[in-house]
C-alpha cells in the first residue's frame, strides 16, 4: 500500500500536478528501478511525469531533453544497469544563469515537483535550486521569459532526493542504491580469482572503489574471508608491514594455497600517505617472495544487472518519493528518502548533506575512532567482526581452553550462506577458547554420533561455498531424544548452535520440551535462521533468502526476454517458500511481474479472471508479454498446472502460456555478498551470546534451562 494513501485517495492525489525525474552524477545499478517507480506511481496518482534526460544538463538545455513519460516507456527497465535516461556532469547548473534556464524549462512544462537521484553533490544542487526558486521566478518574469500567471501557478518547487551511489557514503541511510549490486560484481570477480590463485599458490591484491569510504572493501573482505583489508576509515597501525607479512605467512603455514588482500582506492596510512595496490604487491614480493598479482576492478563495479535488493530498494524509494512530492506544501523542506532498517523514511535533505560535510574533515584526522564514528555503528561493528576473524591469532587449544565444548549443526533444507555461518561460529568459538565440534547430517547425525572436533583450518574457504558442507536433513529430534541426550553426554557438549530453517526452530522446541525427562538437554540452544523460505518466527530475515531471491529474479529476467522476443506470451513461474510467500512477493517486485499468488493473501477464481483480463488488455499495447509468480503452496486447488491450463484456455487467440517450476535451483549456487556477510555476523553473534550463557550457567553440574533464537534484527544492529 502506498504511504500516505490513508490520508488521500492515491488515485486522485496527483491530478493537476507534474513531476520530473532525473539522474545525476555517477551512475549506479538500481537507478532505473527508481525511475520506473516514480513514473508508474506518479501516473497511478493521476500526475503527469516527465523524464529529464542527461541530468541537470538536460534540465538546463530543455527541449527534447524533457519529455513526458508513459506507463509503457519504463517497461523492461528493471533489469537494466546504469541509467536509461542518462546522467552528465553539468557546470552550467552551478551558476545562477544555468539555474534560470532550468527553472524556465520546468515552468513552461508546468512542472513543480522534482525527483533527483544522485549523490550528495547532486542533492545539494537540487536544494540550492529550491531555495532560489522565488528569486528565479521574479527574474524570469522581469525578463519577460514567463508570464505572471505562469509564475503564480509555479509559486513553489518541491524537491525529493534519492541517494544513488555504489560507495554507500551518505549519512542518514543504511544503504544507498547501487551498493549491493557493486558488491555482487566484486564478489563474482573475487570468486573467479580465488580459483586461479589456489591453482598457482598466488597472492592477489584487489583494488576496489571507495575514495573516501571503505564500505565496499570492508564488506568484500568480510564476505570472502580476505587476509587483509585497507580502508580509509581505519589506517593500519605502525609497523603494519610486518603484521601483514606475518599474517600471510601464517595463513600459508596452515595449509592455504592463496592470499587475498583488498585495498580501497582511498586507503592511507597513519601519516596520511596513500597505500596503493602496487605498494602492497611490491611489499609482499620483496619480503615474502610470493607470486603476487594486482587486479584493479574500476568501473566494472558500476556495471551489470542490478541485484534484487537494489531493484526493490530503488522501487520502494521511488514510491516514497512520489508520495512525499505530492503531499508536499510550500513549507515542506526538501527531503531525502532513506532506508532505516527495513523501512523507507523521509529525512530533511540538507541536514543529511551537512552531516556528510561535517564528517569530511574527520576523514583525514588520522584518528581511527573518529574515522569509524563518522561511518556509523553498523560499519564499525562489521569492521570489528572482520578484525576479530582476520587479525586475531587463533589460540593454541592445547594451552588455552575454556573447558567448554560447543557443537554446530545444520538442520532442514540447504541454504546459501550456511557455510559462512559455520565458519564464523567455529572460528569465533576457537578465539573464545572453546573446543568446537561439527555435527554432520543435522539432528540425525547428532543421534548417530556423527560428531567430530573441527579446527581453524577445517572451515577454511567455506565463506563463498553454497549448500551445506556439514550436511543437513529435515529430520526432527523427537524420535531420537534418548540417543541425542547420550551423545551430548558422551561428547560433554555444553551448548548447541543450530543453523537452519523452520525445522531447526521446531526441533529446538522439541529439545526444550524434553528437558524435564533428559537432563542432558538442559544446555543453551541458539537458532540461527537459515532458509530460502524466510519463515522462521521472530526473525525478519534468514540466511539464504537473498541468494534464492536473486536466482529467481535472474531467471525471470531471462524468461521476460524470451517472452518479449516471441511476443504475446505469458509465463507462470512456481517458486519455493512453503506456506510463506516471501520469495514470490519479492521476486515479483524485483522482476516486474504482473501478479503474484501467495498463501498469505487468499485469492479466488474471480481474481484469476481479473488477471487474465488484464493480460488480454496488455497484449494490445507494445508490451506483449506477461509474468505470473505462484508460491508453491499458495492454494491446494489452484495449482500451477490449474493456473497454466486456465490461462491457456482463456488466452486462446490472444496469447500463449508457458509454465516453469524453478525447484531446487533456488537452494543452490554460491551465496550472495549479503548472505555471506549476514551468515558471518550471525555466527559471531551466536557464539558471543553462547559464551556468556555457558560461563554463567554451566557450573557445579547445573545446566541452562532455556533457548534463545538469534533474530536477524539483533544481528542487523551490529
Coordinates of C-alpha atoms in Angstrom, one line a residue, residues 88-433:
X88 CA 26.0 14.1 -17.0
X89 CA 28.2 16.5 -15.1
X90 CA 26.8 20.0 -15.5
X91 CA 28.8 23.1 -15.0
X92 CA 26.0 25.3 -16.3
X93 CA 23.7 24.4 -13.4
X94 CA 26.4 25.5 -10.9
X95 CA 25.8 29.2 -11.9
X96 CA 22.6 31.2 -11.5
X97 CA 22.3 31.7 -15.2
X98 CA 22.0 28.0 -15.8
X99 CA 19.5 27.6 -13.0
X100 CA 17.4 30.4 -14.5
X101 CA 17.2 28.4 -17.8
X102 CA 16.3 25.2 -15.9
X103 CA 13.6 27.0 -13.9
X104 CA 12.1 28.4 -17.1
X105 CA 12.1 25.0 -18.8
X106 CA 10.2 23.5 -15.8
X107 CA 7.7 26.3 -15.7
X108 CA 6.9 26.0 -19.4
X109 CA 6.1 22.3 -18.8
X110 CA 4.0 23.1 -15.7
X111 CA 6.4 21.0 -13.5
X112 CA 6.6 22.0 -9.8
X113 CA 7.9 18.7 -8.4
X114 CA 11.4 17.4 -9.0
X115 CA 12.8 14.0 -8.0
X116 CA 16.6 13.9 -8.1
X117 CA 18.5 10.6 -8.0
X118 CA 22.2 11.0 -7.3
X119 CA 24.9 11.6 -4.7
X120 CA 25.3 14.4 -2.1
X121 CA 26.6 16.9 -4.7
X122 CA 23.5 16.4 -6.9
X123 CA 21.2 16.6 -3.9
X124 CA 22.9 19.8 -2.7
X125 CA 22.4 21.4 -6.1
X126 CA 18.7 20.5 -6.0
X127 CA 18.3 22.1 -2.6
X128 CA 20.0 25.3 -3.8
X129 CA 17.6 25.3 -6.8
X130 CA 14.6 25.1 -4.5
X131 CA 16.0 27.8 -2.1
X132 CA 16.4 30.2 -5.0
X133 CA 13.1 29.4 -6.7
X134 CA 11.1 32.5 -5.8
X135 CA 14.0 34.7 -6.9
X136 CA 14.4 32.8 -10.1
X137 CA 10.6 33.3 -10.8
X138 CA 10.9 37.0 -10.2
X139 CA 13.9 37.3 -12.6
X140 CA 12.2 35.3 -15.3
X141 CA 9.0 37.5 -15.0
X142 CA 11.1 40.7 -15.1
X143 CA 13.0 39.4 -18.2
X144 CA 9.7 38.5 -19.9
X145 CA 10.6 34.8 -20.1
X146 CA 7.4 33.8 -18.3
X147 CA 4.1 35.5 -17.5
X148 CA 2.8 36.5 -14.1
X149 CA 0.2 33.8 -14.4
X150 CA 2.8 31.1 -15.1
X151 CA 4.8 32.4 -12.1
X152 CA 1.7 32.2 -9.9
X153 CA 0.9 28.6 -11.0
X154 CA 4.6 27.6 -10.2
X155 CA 4.9 29.6 -7.0
X156 CA 6.9 26.8 -5.2
X157 CA 9.1 23.9 -6.1
X158 CA 9.0 20.6 -4.2
X159 CA 12.3 18.6 -4.1
X160 CA 12.8 15.0 -3.1
X161 CA 16.2 13.2 -3.4
X162 CA 17.1 9.5 -3.7
X163 CA 20.7 8.6 -3.0
X164 CA 22.3 6.6 -5.8
X165 CA 25.9 5.7 -5.0
X166 CA 27.8 2.5 -5.0
X167 CA 30.1 3.7 -2.2
X168 CA 27.3 3.8 0.5
X169 CA 28.8 7.0 1.7
X170 CA 25.7 9.1 2.6
X171 CA 24.8 9.8 6.2
X172 CA 21.2 9.1 7.1
X173 CA 20.6 5.9 5.1
X174 CA 21.6 2.4 5.9
X175 CA 22.1 1.6 2.2
X176 CA 22.4 3.6 -1.0
X177 CA 21.0 2.5 -4.4
X178 CA 23.8 0.6 -6.2
X179 CA 25.9 -0.6 -3.3
X180 CA 24.6 -4.2 -3.2
X181 CA 24.9 -4.6 -7.0
X182 CA 28.5 -3.4 -6.8
X183 CA 29.2 -6.0 -4.1
X184 CA 27.8 -8.6 -6.5
X185 CA 30.2 -7.6 -9.2
X186 CA 33.2 -7.6 -6.8
X187 CA 32.4 -11.0 -5.3
X188 CA 32.0 -12.5 -8.8
X189 CA 35.5 -11.4 -9.6
X190 CA 36.9 -12.5 -6.2
X191 CA 35.4 -15.9 -6.6
X192 CA 36.9 -16.2 -10.1
X193 CA 40.3 -15.0 -8.9
X194 CA 40.2 -17.4 -5.9
X195 CA 40.2 -20.5 -8.2
X196 CA 43.3 -19.4 -10.2
X197 CA 45.1 -18.2 -7.0
X198 CA 44.6 -21.6 -5.4
X199 CA 45.8 -23.3 -8.6
X200 CA 49.1 -21.4 -8.6
X201 CA 49.6 -20.6 -4.9
X202 CA 49.3 -16.9 -5.6
X203 CA 48.6 -13.8 -3.6
X204 CA 46.1 -11.4 -5.2
X205 CA 45.8 -7.7 -4.4
X206 CA 42.4 -6.4 -5.4
X207 CA 41.7 -2.7 -5.6
X208 CA 38.0 -1.6 -5.2
X209 CA 36.3 1.7 -5.4
X210 CA 35.9 3.9 -2.3
X211 CA 37.9 7.1 -2.5
X212 CA 36.6 8.4 0.9
X213 CA 34.6 5.4 2.1
X214 CA 35.8 1.8 2.6
X215 CA 32.4 0.1 2.8
X216 CA 32.8 -1.9 -0.4
X217 CA 36.3 -3.0 0.6
X218 CA 35.3 -3.9 4.1
X219 CA 32.2 -5.9 3.2
X220 CA 34.1 -7.7 0.4
X221 CA 36.8 -8.7 2.9
X222 CA 34.3 -9.9 5.4
X223 CA 32.4 -11.8 2.7
X224 CA 35.4 -13.5 1.1
X225 CA 37.5 -14.1 4.2
X226 CA 40.3 -11.9 2.9
X227 CA 43.6 -12.0 4.8
X228 CA 43.8 -8.2 5.0
X229 CA 41.9 -5.1 4.0
X230 CA 43.0 -1.4 3.7
X231 CA 40.2 1.2 4.2
X232 CA 40.4 5.0 4.6
X233 CA 38.3 4.9 7.8
X234 CA 40.9 2.9 9.7
X235 CA 44.6 3.4 8.8
X236 CA 46.7 0.4 9.8
X237 CA 48.8 0.6 12.9
X238 CA 52.5 1.3 13.0
X239 CA 54.7 -1.5 11.5
X240 CA 51.7 -2.8 9.6
X241 CA 54.1 -4.2 7.0
X242 CA 55.5 -6.7 9.5
X243 CA 52.0 -7.6 10.7
X244 CA 50.7 -8.1 7.2
X245 CA 53.6 -10.3 6.1
X246 CA 53.3 -12.4 9.3
X247 CA 49.6 -12.8 8.7
X248 CA 50.1 -14.0 5.1
X249 CA 52.9 -16.5 6.0
X250 CA 50.8 -17.9 8.9
X251 CA 47.9 -18.4 6.5
X252 CA 50.1 -20.3 4.2
X253 CA 51.6 -22.2 7.1
X254 CA 48.1 -23.5 8.0
X255 CA 47.8 -25.1 4.5
X256 CA 46.1 -22.3 2.5
X257 CA 47.3 -22.1 -1.1
X258 CA 46.3 -18.4 -1.6
X259 CA 46.2 -15.0 0.0
X260 CA 43.6 -12.3 -0.8
X261 CA 44.2 -8.6 0.1
X262 CA 41.6 -6.0 -0.5
X263 CA 42.6 -2.3 -1.0
X264 CA 40.1 0.6 -1.1
X265 CA 41.3 3.2 -3.6
X266 CA 41.4 5.8 -0.8
X267 CA 43.4 3.8 1.7
X268 CA 46.0 5.7 3.7
X269 CA 48.5 5.0 6.5
X270 CA 48.7 6.8 9.8
X271 CA 50.7 9.6 8.3
X272 CA 48.1 10.2 5.6
X273 CA 50.2 8.7 2.9
X274 CA 48.2 6.7 0.2
X275 CA 48.5 2.9 0.3
X276 CA 48.2 1.7 -3.2
X277 CA 47.7 -1.8 -4.5
X278 CA 51.1 -1.6 -6.3
X279 CA 52.7 -0.7 -3.0
X280 CA 51.2 -3.8 -1.3
X281 CA 52.3 -6.0 -4.2
X282 CA 55.9 -4.8 -4.0
X283 CA 56.0 -5.3 -0.2
X284 CA 54.7 -8.9 -0.5
X285 CA 57.1 -9.8 -3.3
X286 CA 60.1 -8.2 -1.6
X287 CA 59.6 -9.6 1.9
X288 CA 57.9 -13.0 1.2
X289 CA 58.8 -13.7 -2.4
X290 CA 55.2 -14.8 -3.2
X291 CA 53.9 -14.9 -6.7
X292 CA 51.6 -11.8 -6.5
X293 CA 49.2 -10.2 -8.9
X294 CA 47.2 -6.9 -8.8
X295 CA 43.7 -6.5 -10.1
X296 CA 42.1 -3.0 -10.2
X297 CA 38.4 -3.5 -10.7
X298 CA 37.5 0.0 -11.8
X299 CA 34.2 0.8 -13.4
X300 CA 33.2 -2.9 -13.7
X301 CA 31.8 -2.3 -10.2
X302 CA 29.2 0.1 -11.6
X303 CA 28.1 -2.1 -14.4
X304 CA 25.9 -5.1 -15.0
X305 CA 22.4 -6.0 -14.0
X306 CA 21.2 -4.7 -10.6
X307 CA 20.7 -7.1 -7.8
X308 CA 17.2 -8.0 -6.5
X309 CA 17.9 -5.8 -3.4
X310 CA 18.7 -2.7 -5.5
X311 CA 15.7 -3.2 -7.6
X312 CA 13.5 -3.4 -4.6
X313 CA 15.3 -0.6 -2.8
X314 CA 15.1 1.7 -5.8
X315 CA 11.4 0.8 -6.3
X316 CA 10.4 1.4 -2.7
X317 CA 12.3 4.7 -2.6
X318 CA 10.7 5.8 -5.8
X319 CA 7.2 5.1 -4.4
X320 CA 8.0 7.1 -1.2
X321 CA 9.5 9.9 -3.3
X322 CA 6.3 10.4 -5.3
X323 CA 4.1 10.4 -2.2
X324 CA 6.5 12.9 -0.5
X325 CA 6.3 15.2 -3.5
X326 CA 2.5 15.1 -3.8
X327 CA 2.0 15.6 -0.1
X328 CA 4.4 18.5 0.0
X329 CA 3.5 22.1 0.7
X330 CA 5.3 25.4 0.3
X331 CA 6.6 25.0 3.8
X332 CA 7.8 21.4 3.5
X333 CA 11.6 21.3 3.4
X334 CA 13.3 19.3 0.7
X335 CA 13.7 15.7 1.8
X336 CA 15.8 12.7 1.0
X337 CA 14.2 9.2 1.0
X338 CA 16.4 6.9 3.1
X339 CA 16.5 3.3 4.3
X340 CA 16.2 2.8 8.1
X341 CA 16.3 -0.9 9.0
X342 CA 13.7 -2.2 6.6
X343 CA 11.6 0.9 6.1
X344 CA 11.8 3.8 3.6
X345 CA 11.7 7.1 5.6
X346 CA 11.9 10.8 4.8
X347 CA 14.7 12.9 6.3
X348 CA 15.5 16.6 5.8
X349 CA 17.8 16.7 2.8
X350 CA 20.2 19.4 3.8
X351 CA 20.6 18.1 7.4
X352 CA 21.9 14.8 5.9
X353 CA 24.2 16.6 3.5
X354 CA 25.5 18.8 6.2
X355 CA 26.3 15.8 8.4
X356 CA 28.3 14.3 5.4
X357 CA 30.2 17.5 5.0
X358 CA 30.9 18.0 8.7
X359 CA 32.3 14.5 8.8
X360 CA 34.5 15.0 5.8
X361 CA 37.4 16.8 7.8
X362 CA 37.5 13.8 10.1
X363 CA 38.2 11.5 7.2
X364 CA 41.7 12.9 7.3
X365 CA 42.1 13.4 11.0
X366 CA 44.1 10.2 11.3
X367 CA 42.1 9.4 14.4
X368 CA 40.8 5.8 13.9
X369 CA 38.0 6.2 16.5
X370 CA 36.7 9.4 14.8
X371 CA 37.0 7.7 11.4
X372 CA 34.8 4.8 12.4
X373 CA 32.4 7.1 14.3
X374 CA 31.7 9.1 11.2
X375 CA 31.0 5.9 9.2
X376 CA 28.2 4.7 11.6
X377 CA 27.6 2.0 14.1
X378 CA 26.9 -0.7 11.5
X379 CA 30.1 0.0 9.7
X380 CA 32.1 -0.1 12.9
X381 CA 30.6 -3.4 14.0
X382 CA 31.2 -5.0 10.6
X383 CA 34.8 -3.8 10.9
X384 CA 35.2 -5.3 14.4
X385 CA 33.8 -8.7 13.3
X386 CA 36.3 -8.7 10.4
X387 CA 39.2 -7.8 12.6
X388 CA 38.3 -10.5 15.1
X389 CA 38.2 -13.1 12.4
X390 CA 41.2 -11.9 10.4
X391 CA 43.7 -10.2 12.7
X392 CA 43.5 -12.1 16.0
X393 CA 45.7 -15.1 16.1
X394 CA 43.8 -18.3 16.9
X395 CA 44.8 -19.6 20.3
X396 CA 46.7 -22.8 20.9
X397 CA 43.8 -25.0 22.0
X398 CA 46.2 -27.3 23.9
X399 CA 47.4 -24.4 26.1
X400 CA 44.4 -22.0 26.1
X401 CA 41.0 -23.7 26.5
X402 CA 37.9 -22.6 28.4
X403 CA 36.9 -26.1 29.1
X404 CA 33.6 -25.7 27.2
X405 CA 32.6 -27.8 24.2
X406 CA 30.2 -26.2 21.6
X407 CA 28.6 -28.1 18.7
X408 CA 27.3 -26.6 15.5
X409 CA 24.9 -28.4 13.1
X410 CA 22.7 -27.6 10.1
X411 CA 19.1 -28.6 10.0
X412 CA 16.5 -28.5 7.3
X413 CA 17.0 -27.7 3.6
X414 CA 20.3 -26.3 2.5
X415 CA 20.6 -22.5 2.2
X416 CA 23.4 -20.5 0.6
X417 CA 25.3 -18.8 3.4
X418 CA 25.1 -21.7 5.9
X419 CA 28.8 -22.4 5.4
X420 CA 29.7 -18.8 6.1
X421 CA 27.8 -19.1 9.4
X422 CA 29.5 -22.3 10.3
X423 CA 32.9 -20.8 9.5
X424 CA 32.3 -17.8 11.7
X425 CA 30.8 -19.9 14.5
X426 CA 33.8 -22.2 14.6
X427 CA 36.5 -19.6 14.4
X428 CA 34.9 -17.2 16.9
X429 CA 34.4 -20.1 19.2
X430 CA 38.0 -21.1 19.0
X431 CA 39.0 -17.5 19.6
X432 CA 36.8 -17.5 22.7
X433 CA 38.8 -20.6 23.9

